[in-house]
PDB file of C-alpha atoms in Angstrom:
ATOM      1  CA  MET N   4      11.558  19.815   1.167  1.00 65.00           C
ATOM      2  CA  GLY N   5      10.046  16.903   3.092  1.00 86.00           C
ATOM      3  CA  ILE N   6       8.091  13.844   2.009  1.00 95.00           C
ATOM      4  CA  GLU N   7       4.643  14.620   0.615  1.00 97.00           C
ATOM      5  CA  ILE N   8       1.807  13.076   2.644  1.00 97.00           C
ATOM      6  CA  ILE N   9      -1.553  12.670   0.915  1.00 98.00           C
ATOM      7  CA  ASN N  10      -4.446  11.870   3.266  1.00 98.00           C
ATOM      8  CA  PHE N  11      -7.650  10.966   1.423  1.00 98.00           C
ATOM      9  CA  ALA N  12      -9.666  11.772   4.549  1.00 97.00           C
ATOM     10  CA  ASP N  13      -8.849  15.451   3.941  1.00 97.00           C
ATOM     11  CA  ARG N  14     -10.875  15.453   0.719  1.00 93.00           C
ATOM     12  CA  PRO N  15     -14.070  13.341   0.875  1.00 89.00           C
ATOM     13  CA  SER N  16     -14.495  10.849  -1.969  1.00 95.00           C
ATOM     14  CA  LEU N  17     -15.637   7.251  -2.497  1.00 96.00           C
ATOM     15  CA  VAL N  18     -12.695   6.257  -0.304  1.00 97.00           C
ATOM     16  CA  SER N  19     -14.689   7.671   2.627  1.00 97.00           C
ATOM     17  CA  ARG N  20     -17.541   5.220   1.965  1.00 97.00           C
ATOM     18  CA  TYR N  21     -15.248   2.232   1.592  1.00 98.00           C
ATOM     19  CA  MET N  22     -13.380   3.258   4.737  1.00 97.00           C
ATOM     20  CA  LEU N  23     -16.673   3.373   6.648  1.00 98.00           C
ATOM     21  CA  GLU N  24     -17.391  -0.214   5.610  1.00 98.00           C
ATOM     22  CA  LEU N  25     -13.865  -1.414   6.424  1.00 98.00           C
ATOM     23  CA  ARG N  26     -14.071   0.019   9.942  1.00 98.00           C
ATOM     24  CA  ASP N  27     -17.677  -1.029  10.723  1.00 98.00           C
ATOM     25  CA  VAL N  28     -17.556  -4.082  13.026  1.00 97.00           C
ATOM     26  CA  GLU N  29     -20.807  -5.438  11.558  1.00 97.00           C
ATOM     27  CA  ILE N  30     -19.996  -4.985   7.859  1.00 97.00           C
ATOM     28  CA  GLN N  31     -16.475  -6.352   8.265  1.00 95.00           C
ATOM     29  CA  ARG N  32     -17.931  -9.724   9.320  1.00 94.00           C
ATOM     30  CA  ASP N  33     -18.187 -10.404   5.574  1.00 97.00           C
ATOM     31  CA  PRO N  34     -14.611 -11.278   4.484  1.00 96.00           C
ATOM     32  CA  MET N  35     -15.437 -11.024   0.787  1.00 97.00           C
ATOM     33  CA  ARG N  36     -16.739  -7.482   1.172  1.00 97.00           C
ATOM     34  CA  PHE N  37     -13.743  -6.588   3.350  1.00 97.00           C
ATOM     35  CA  ARG N  38     -11.357  -7.783   0.633  1.00 97.00           C
ATOM     36  CA  MET N  39     -13.389  -5.980  -2.030  1.00 98.00           C
ATOM     37  CA  ASN N  40     -13.186  -2.682  -0.157  1.00 98.00           C
ATOM     38  CA  LEU N  41      -9.410  -3.014   0.200  1.00 98.00           C
ATOM     39  CA  GLU N  42      -9.274  -3.662  -3.539  1.00 98.00           C
ATOM     40  CA  ARG N  43     -11.480  -0.660  -4.327  1.00 98.00           C
ATOM     41  CA  ILE N  44      -9.289   1.717  -2.341  1.00 98.00           C
ATOM     42  CA  GLY N  45      -6.270   0.246  -4.108  1.00 98.00           C
ATOM     43  CA  GLN N  46      -7.872   1.055  -7.464  1.00 98.00           C
ATOM     44  CA  ILE N  47      -8.588   4.647  -6.490  1.00 98.00           C
ATOM     45  CA  MET N  48      -5.049   5.172  -5.176  1.00 98.00           C
ATOM     46  CA  ALA N  49      -3.627   3.610  -8.346  1.00 98.00           C
ATOM     47  CA  PHE N  50      -5.558   6.132 -10.431  1.00 98.00           C
ATOM     48  CA  GLU N  51      -4.305   9.040  -8.319  1.00 98.00           C
ATOM     49  CA  ILE N  52      -0.710   7.799  -8.499  1.00 98.00           C
ATOM     50  CA  SER N  53      -1.057   7.397 -12.272  1.00 98.00           C
ATOM     51  CA  ARG N  54      -1.564  11.152 -12.517  1.00 97.00           C
ATOM     52  CA  ARG N  55       1.973  11.639 -11.165  1.00 96.00           C
ATOM     53  CA  LEU N  56       3.691   9.451 -13.777  1.00 98.00           C
ATOM     54  CA  LYS N  57       5.410  10.412 -17.026  1.00 98.00           C
ATOM     55  CA  TYR N  58       3.688   9.632 -20.334  1.00 98.00           C
ATOM     56  CA  LYS N  59       4.739   9.325 -23.962  1.00 98.00           C
ATOM     57  CA  ASP N  60       2.849   9.629 -27.229  1.00 98.00           C
ATOM     58  CA  VAL N  61       2.112   6.361 -29.008  1.00 98.00           C
ATOM     59  CA  GLU N  62       0.576   6.082 -32.479  1.00 98.00           C
ATOM     60  CA  VAL N  63      -2.013   3.315 -32.741  1.00 98.00           C
ATOM     61  CA  THR N  64      -3.961   1.969 -35.692  1.00 98.00           C
ATOM     62  CA  THR N  65      -7.753   1.987 -35.470  1.00 98.00           C
ATOM     63  CA  PRO N  66     -10.199   0.326 -37.914  1.00 97.00           C
ATOM     64  CA  LEU N  67     -10.573   3.724 -39.617  1.00 98.00           C
ATOM     65  CA  GLY N  68      -7.132   5.275 -39.395  1.00 98.00           C
ATOM     66  CA  THR N  69      -4.517   6.183 -36.789  1.00 98.00           C
ATOM     67  CA  SER N  70      -4.632   7.997 -33.475  1.00 98.00           C
ATOM     68  CA  VAL N  71      -1.977   9.356 -31.149  1.00 98.00           C
ATOM     69  CA  CYS N  72      -2.564   8.143 -27.589  1.00 98.00           C
ATOM     70  CA  GLN N  73      -0.556   8.397 -24.396  1.00 98.00           C
ATOM     71  CA  ASP N  74       1.045   5.536 -22.498  1.00 97.00           C
ATOM     72  CA  ILE N  75       2.958   5.371 -19.219  1.00 97.00           C
ATOM     73  CA  ASP N  76       6.656   6.046 -19.766  1.00 98.00           C
ATOM     74  CA  GLU N  77       7.855   4.554 -16.475  1.00 97.00           C
ATOM     75  CA  GLN N  78       8.298   0.955 -15.374  1.00 98.00           C
ATOM     76  CA  VAL N  79       6.147   0.429 -12.289  1.00 98.00           C
ATOM     77  CA  VAL N  80       6.909  -2.257  -9.708  1.00 98.00           C
ATOM     78  CA  LEU N  81       4.085  -3.074  -7.276  1.00 98.00           C
ATOM     79  CA  ALA N  82       5.488  -4.415  -4.007  1.00 97.00           C
ATOM     80  CA  THR N  83       3.248  -5.925  -1.353  1.00 94.00           C
ATOM     81  CA  ILE N  84       3.815  -6.936   2.246  1.00 90.00           C
ATOM     82  CA  LEU N  85       2.082 -10.277   2.822  1.00 86.00           C
ATOM     83  CA  ARG N  86      -0.600 -11.311   3.708  1.00 84.00           C
ATOM     84  CA  ALA N  87      -3.098  -8.498   4.303  1.00 87.00           C
ATOM     85  CA  GLY N  88      -1.646  -6.609   1.365  1.00 91.00           C
ATOM     86  CA  LEU N  89      -2.876  -9.085  -1.268  1.00 95.00           C
ATOM     87  CA  PRO N  90      -6.378  -7.678  -1.984  1.00 97.00           C
ATOM     88  CA  PHE N  91      -5.011  -4.124  -1.752  1.00 98.00           C
ATOM     89  CA  HIS N  92      -2.292  -5.141  -4.232  1.00 97.00           C
ATOM     90  CA  HIS N  93      -4.875  -6.642  -6.574  1.00 97.00           C
ATOM     91  CA  GLY N  94      -6.655  -3.283  -6.724  1.00 98.00           C
ATOM     92  CA  PHE N  95      -3.451  -1.612  -7.886  1.00 98.00           C
ATOM     93  CA  LEU N  96      -2.664  -4.409 -10.332  1.00 98.00           C
ATOM     94  CA  SER N  97      -6.096  -4.201 -11.964  1.00 98.00           C
ATOM     95  CA  TYR N  98      -5.162  -0.636 -13.001  1.00 98.00           C
ATOM     96  CA  PHE N  99      -1.385  -1.008 -13.469  1.00 98.00           C
ATOM     97  CA  ASP N 100      -1.847  -4.250 -15.394  1.00 96.00           C
ATOM     98  CA  HIS N 101       1.573  -3.962 -17.067  1.00 96.00           C
ATOM     99  CA  ALA N 102       3.416  -3.516 -13.774  1.00 98.00           C
ATOM    100  CA  GLU N 103       6.057  -5.864 -12.460  1.00 98.00           C
ATOM    101  CA  ASN N 104       5.351  -7.354  -9.040  1.00 98.00           C
ATOM    102  CA  ALA N 105       7.261  -7.946  -5.823  1.00 97.00           C
ATOM    103  CA  PHE N 106       6.207  -9.727  -2.635  1.00 95.00           C
ATOM    104  CA  VAL N 107       7.775  -9.486   0.801  1.00 92.00           C
ATOM    105  CA  SER N 108       6.844 -11.604   3.818  1.00 87.00           C
ATOM    106  CA  ALA N 109       7.210  -9.434   6.929  1.00 73.00           C
ATOM    107  CA  TYR N 110       5.510 -10.373  10.169  1.00 67.00           C
ATOM    108  CA  ARG N 111       5.595  -9.735  13.898  1.00 63.00           C
ATOM    109  CA  ARG N 112       7.453 -12.358  15.953  1.00 64.00           C
ATOM    110  CA  TYR N 113       6.365 -11.806  19.532  1.00 62.00           C
ATOM    111  CA  ARG N 114       8.754 -12.411  22.366  1.00 64.00           C
ATOM    112  CA  GLU N 115       7.871 -14.777  25.210  1.00 66.00           C
ATOM    113  CA  LYS N 116       6.614 -12.103  27.600  1.00 64.00           C
ATOM    114  CA  GLY N 117       4.713  -8.884  27.083  1.00 61.00           C
ATOM    115  CA  ASP N 118       3.685  -7.146  23.889  1.00 63.00           C
ATOM    116  CA  THR N 119       7.167  -6.627  22.491  1.00 64.00           C
ATOM    117  CA  PHE N 120       7.998  -8.130  19.123  1.00 61.00           C
ATOM    118  CA  ASP N 121      10.521  -8.134  16.326  1.00 66.00           C
ATOM    119  CA  VAL N 122       9.556  -7.659  12.682  1.00 66.00           C
ATOM    120  CA  VAL N 123      10.973 -10.526  10.638  1.00 72.00           C
ATOM    121  CA  VAL N 124      11.399 -10.688   6.857  1.00 74.00           C
ATOM    122  CA  GLU N 125      11.544 -14.330   5.740  1.00 77.00           C
ATOM    123  CA  TYR N 126      10.704 -14.323   2.040  1.00 83.00           C
ATOM    124  CA  MET N 127      11.017 -11.998  -0.946  1.00 90.00           C
ATOM    125  CA  ALA N 128      10.308 -12.394  -4.663  1.00 94.00           C
ATOM    126  CA  THR N 129      11.043  -9.330  -6.768  1.00 96.00           C
ATOM    127  CA  PRO N 130      12.379  -8.142 -10.108  1.00 97.00           C
ATOM    128  CA  SER N 131      15.094  -5.494 -10.286  1.00 98.00           C
ATOM    129  CA  ILE N 132      13.821  -2.126  -9.054  1.00 98.00           C
ATOM    130  CA  GLU N 133      16.804  -0.151 -10.325  1.00 98.00           C
ATOM    131  CA  GLY N 134      15.653   3.172 -11.783  1.00 98.00           C
ATOM    132  CA  LYS N 135      11.981   2.146 -11.651  1.00 98.00           C
ATOM    133  CA  THR N 136       8.906   3.521  -9.912  1.00 98.00           C
ATOM    134  CA  LEU N 137       8.357   1.467  -6.760  1.00 98.00           C
ATOM    135  CA  VAL N 138       4.884   1.352  -5.212  1.00 98.00           C
ATOM    136  CA  ILE N 139       4.868  -0.389  -1.812  1.00 97.00           C
ATOM    137  CA  VAL N 140       1.373  -1.259  -0.598  1.00 97.00           C
ATOM    138  CA  ASP N 141       0.383  -2.352   2.897  1.00 95.00           C
ATOM    139  CA  PRO N 142      -3.147  -1.670   4.204  1.00 95.00           C
ATOM    140  CA  MET N 143      -2.114  -1.020   7.816  1.00 95.00           C
ATOM    141  CA  LEU N 144       0.849   1.208   8.620  1.00 95.00           C
ATOM    142  CA  ALA N 145       1.011   0.993  12.419  1.00 93.00           C
ATOM    143  CA  THR N 146       4.618   1.556  13.486  1.00 92.00           C
ATOM    144  CA  GLY N 147       6.365   1.799  10.114  1.00 92.00           C
ATOM    145  CA  SER N 148       8.977  -0.833  10.987  1.00 87.00           C
ATOM    146  CA  SER N 149       7.591  -3.481   8.579  1.00 88.00           C
ATOM    147  CA  MET N 150       7.570  -0.919   5.775  1.00 92.00           C
ATOM    148  CA  GLU N 151      11.152   0.084   6.525  1.00 92.00           C
ATOM    149  CA  LEU N 152      12.415  -3.518   6.605  1.00 88.00           C
ATOM    150  CA  ALA N 153      10.560  -4.412   3.401  1.00 92.00           C
ATOM    151  CA  TYR N 154      12.082  -1.394   1.664  1.00 94.00           C
ATOM    152  CA  LYS N 155      15.590  -2.267   2.858  1.00 93.00           C
ATOM    153  CA  ALA N 156      15.134  -5.827   1.598  1.00 91.00           C
ATOM    154  CA  LEU N 157      13.970  -4.566  -1.792  1.00 95.00           C
ATOM    155  CA  LEU N 158      17.046  -2.335  -2.070  1.00 95.00           C
ATOM    156  CA  ASN N 159      19.068  -5.511  -2.638  1.00 93.00           C
ATOM    157  CA  LYS N 160      17.530  -5.376  -6.130  1.00 96.00           C
ATOM    158  CA  GLY N 161      18.502  -1.792  -6.928  1.00 98.00           C
ATOM    159  CA  MET N 162      17.641   1.837  -6.167  1.00 98.00           C
ATOM    160  CA  PRO N 163      14.238   3.035  -7.411  1.00 98.00           C
ATOM    161  CA  ALA N 164      13.861   6.399  -9.118  1.00 98.00           C
ATOM    162  CA  LYS N 165      10.564   7.108  -7.319  1.00 98.00           C
ATOM    163  CA  ILE N 166       8.809   5.589  -4.308  1.00 98.00           C
ATOM    164  CA  HIS N 167       5.097   5.625  -3.499  1.00 98.00           C
ATOM    165  CA  ILE N 168       3.981   4.188  -0.148  1.00 98.00           C
ATOM    166  CA  ALA N 169       0.275   3.340  -0.079  1.00 98.00           C
ATOM    167  CA  SER N 170      -1.695   2.500   3.057  1.00 98.00           C
ATOM    168  CA  VAL N 171      -5.411   2.288   3.827  1.00 98.00           C
ATOM    169  CA  ILE N 172      -4.972   3.384   7.455  1.00 98.00           C
ATOM    170  CA  ALA N 173      -1.771   4.751   8.963  1.00 98.00           C
ATOM    171  CA  SER N 174      -0.953   5.994  12.423  1.00 97.00           C
ATOM    172  CA  ARG N 175       0.547   9.423  12.916  1.00 97.00           C
ATOM    173  CA  GLN N 176       3.524   7.696  14.544  1.00 95.00           C
ATOM    174  CA  SER N 177       4.168   5.528  11.492  1.00 96.00           C
ATOM    175  CA  VAL N 178       3.913   8.438   9.075  1.00 97.00           C
ATOM    176  CA  ASP N 179       6.506  10.348  11.098  1.00 96.00           C
ATOM    177  CA  TYR N 180       8.692   7.224  11.218  1.00 95.00           C
ATOM    178  CA  VAL N 181       8.526   6.664   7.462  1.00 96.00           C
ATOM    179  CA  CYS N 182       9.396  10.294   6.844  1.00 95.00           C
ATOM    180  CA  GLY N 183      12.594   9.715   8.808  1.00 95.00           C
ATOM    181  CA  CYS N 184      13.794   6.593   6.989  1.00 94.00           C
ATOM    182  CA  PHE N 185      12.764   7.048   3.349  1.00 97.00           C
ATOM    183  CA  PRO N 186      14.493   9.402   0.895  1.00 96.00           C
ATOM    184  CA  THR N 187      12.777  12.787   0.956  1.00 95.00           C
ATOM    185  CA  ASP N 188      13.564  13.616  -2.672  1.00 95.00           C
ATOM    186  CA  ARG N 189      11.622  10.732  -4.247  1.00 96.00           C
ATOM    187  CA  THR N 190       8.988   9.472  -1.789  1.00 98.00           C
ATOM    188  CA  THR N 191       5.244  10.147  -1.579  1.00 98.00           C
ATOM    189  CA  VAL N 192       2.977   8.626   1.097  1.00 98.00           C
ATOM    190  CA  TRP N 193      -0.693   7.953   0.290  1.00 98.00           C
ATOM    191  CA  CYS N 194      -3.116   7.184   3.160  1.00 98.00           C
ATOM    192  CA  GLY N 195      -6.839   6.521   3.163  1.00 98.00           C
ATOM    193  CA  ALA N 196      -6.878   7.909   6.717  1.00 98.00           C
ATOM    194  CA  ILE N 197      -4.406   8.789   9.452  1.00 98.00           C
ATOM    195  CA  ASP N 198      -5.338   7.840  13.032  1.00 97.00           C
ATOM    196  CA  GLU N 199      -3.610   9.436  15.982  1.00 94.00           C
ATOM    197  CA  GLU N 200      -3.168   6.522  18.390  1.00 93.00           C
ATOM    198  CA  VAL N 201      -1.296   3.206  18.551  1.00 94.00           C
ATOM    199  CA  ASN N 202      -2.098   0.990  21.567  1.00 92.00           C
ATOM    200  CA  ALA N 203       0.182  -1.180  23.713  1.00 84.00           C
ATOM    201  CA  HIS N 204      -0.153  -4.039  21.193  1.00 82.00           C
ATOM    202  CA  SER N 205       0.999  -1.710  18.368  1.00 85.00           C
ATOM    203  CA  TYR N 206      -2.440  -1.722  16.739  1.00 90.00           C
ATOM    204  CA  ILE N 207      -3.882   1.465  15.254  1.00 96.00           C
ATOM    205  CA  VAL N 208      -6.763   2.992  17.270  1.00 97.00           C
ATOM    206  CA  PRO N 209      -9.560   3.282  16.217  1.00 96.00           C
ATOM    207  CA  GLY N 210      -8.174   1.519  13.134  1.00 97.00           C
ATOM    208  CA  LEU N 211     -10.166  -1.516  12.023  1.00 96.00           C
ATOM    209  CA  GLY N 212      -8.585  -4.506  13.774  1.00 94.00           C
ATOM    210  CA  ASP N 213      -6.322  -7.103  12.151  1.00 92.00           C
ATOM    211  CA  ALA N 214      -6.665  -6.651   8.383  1.00 94.00           C
ATOM    212  CA  GLY N 215      -5.106 -10.040   7.612  1.00 92.00           C
ATOM    213  CA  ASP N 216      -7.498 -11.902   9.890  1.00 94.00           C
ATOM    214  CA  LEU N 217     -10.515 -10.005   8.554  1.00 95.00           C
ATOM    215  CA  ALA N 218      -9.528 -10.723   4.958  1.00 95.00           C
ATOM    216  CA  TYR N 219      -8.381 -14.343   5.273  1.00 93.00           C
ATOM    217  CA  GLY N 220      -9.371 -15.738   8.672  1.00 92.00           C
ATOM    218  CA  VAL N 221      -7.724 -15.924  12.070  1.00 88.00           C
ATOM    219  CA  LYS N 222      -4.174 -17.291  12.040  1.00 78.00           C
ATOM    220  CA  ASP N 223      -2.863 -19.738  14.638  1.00 71.00           C
TER     221      ASP N 223
END
């Protein structure tokens, strides 16, 4: 049994509207709206992931008596690849408000000539992920190499019981790559859309451009 791939584009929802705005070259000129749409998709994916978690009964006291409610019976760790992942992460955190949080700095270091680059991990802050439910969020999954390196870095803090990979837009290439380097018995991949092409610069086509630059401004 292989890794389950969930593509929101296969079942129209509000994600479709937010995706339209993220891709639109005119609408994405507004950084605040761009960040908000990343956050909104994060919220929707968080809700869908929550339906896969285990729950337990909890008795609570109301002003008029007691009620048995359900609460999540798993410890969730939200891991984000900086910097474009921050608003996406915030969407998840606004729903999983009791989650622990991890942050990994992974970026492309281009070589002197051509479009070739190495993915470099320079910083990580994370709790233990041993036996927990790990949700790794990154809005753009182009080649899959940043996701793989972030995951390997996080493994220094334990082995998660479950893994959810969440991306706003992924390439078909990256989805295939992730399926080859993540454990098939505990991983689910969630994508707002899957595009078929990656260009010579390793950007997703049609994609939406550089999510980090659109959210936070052009980097030097």
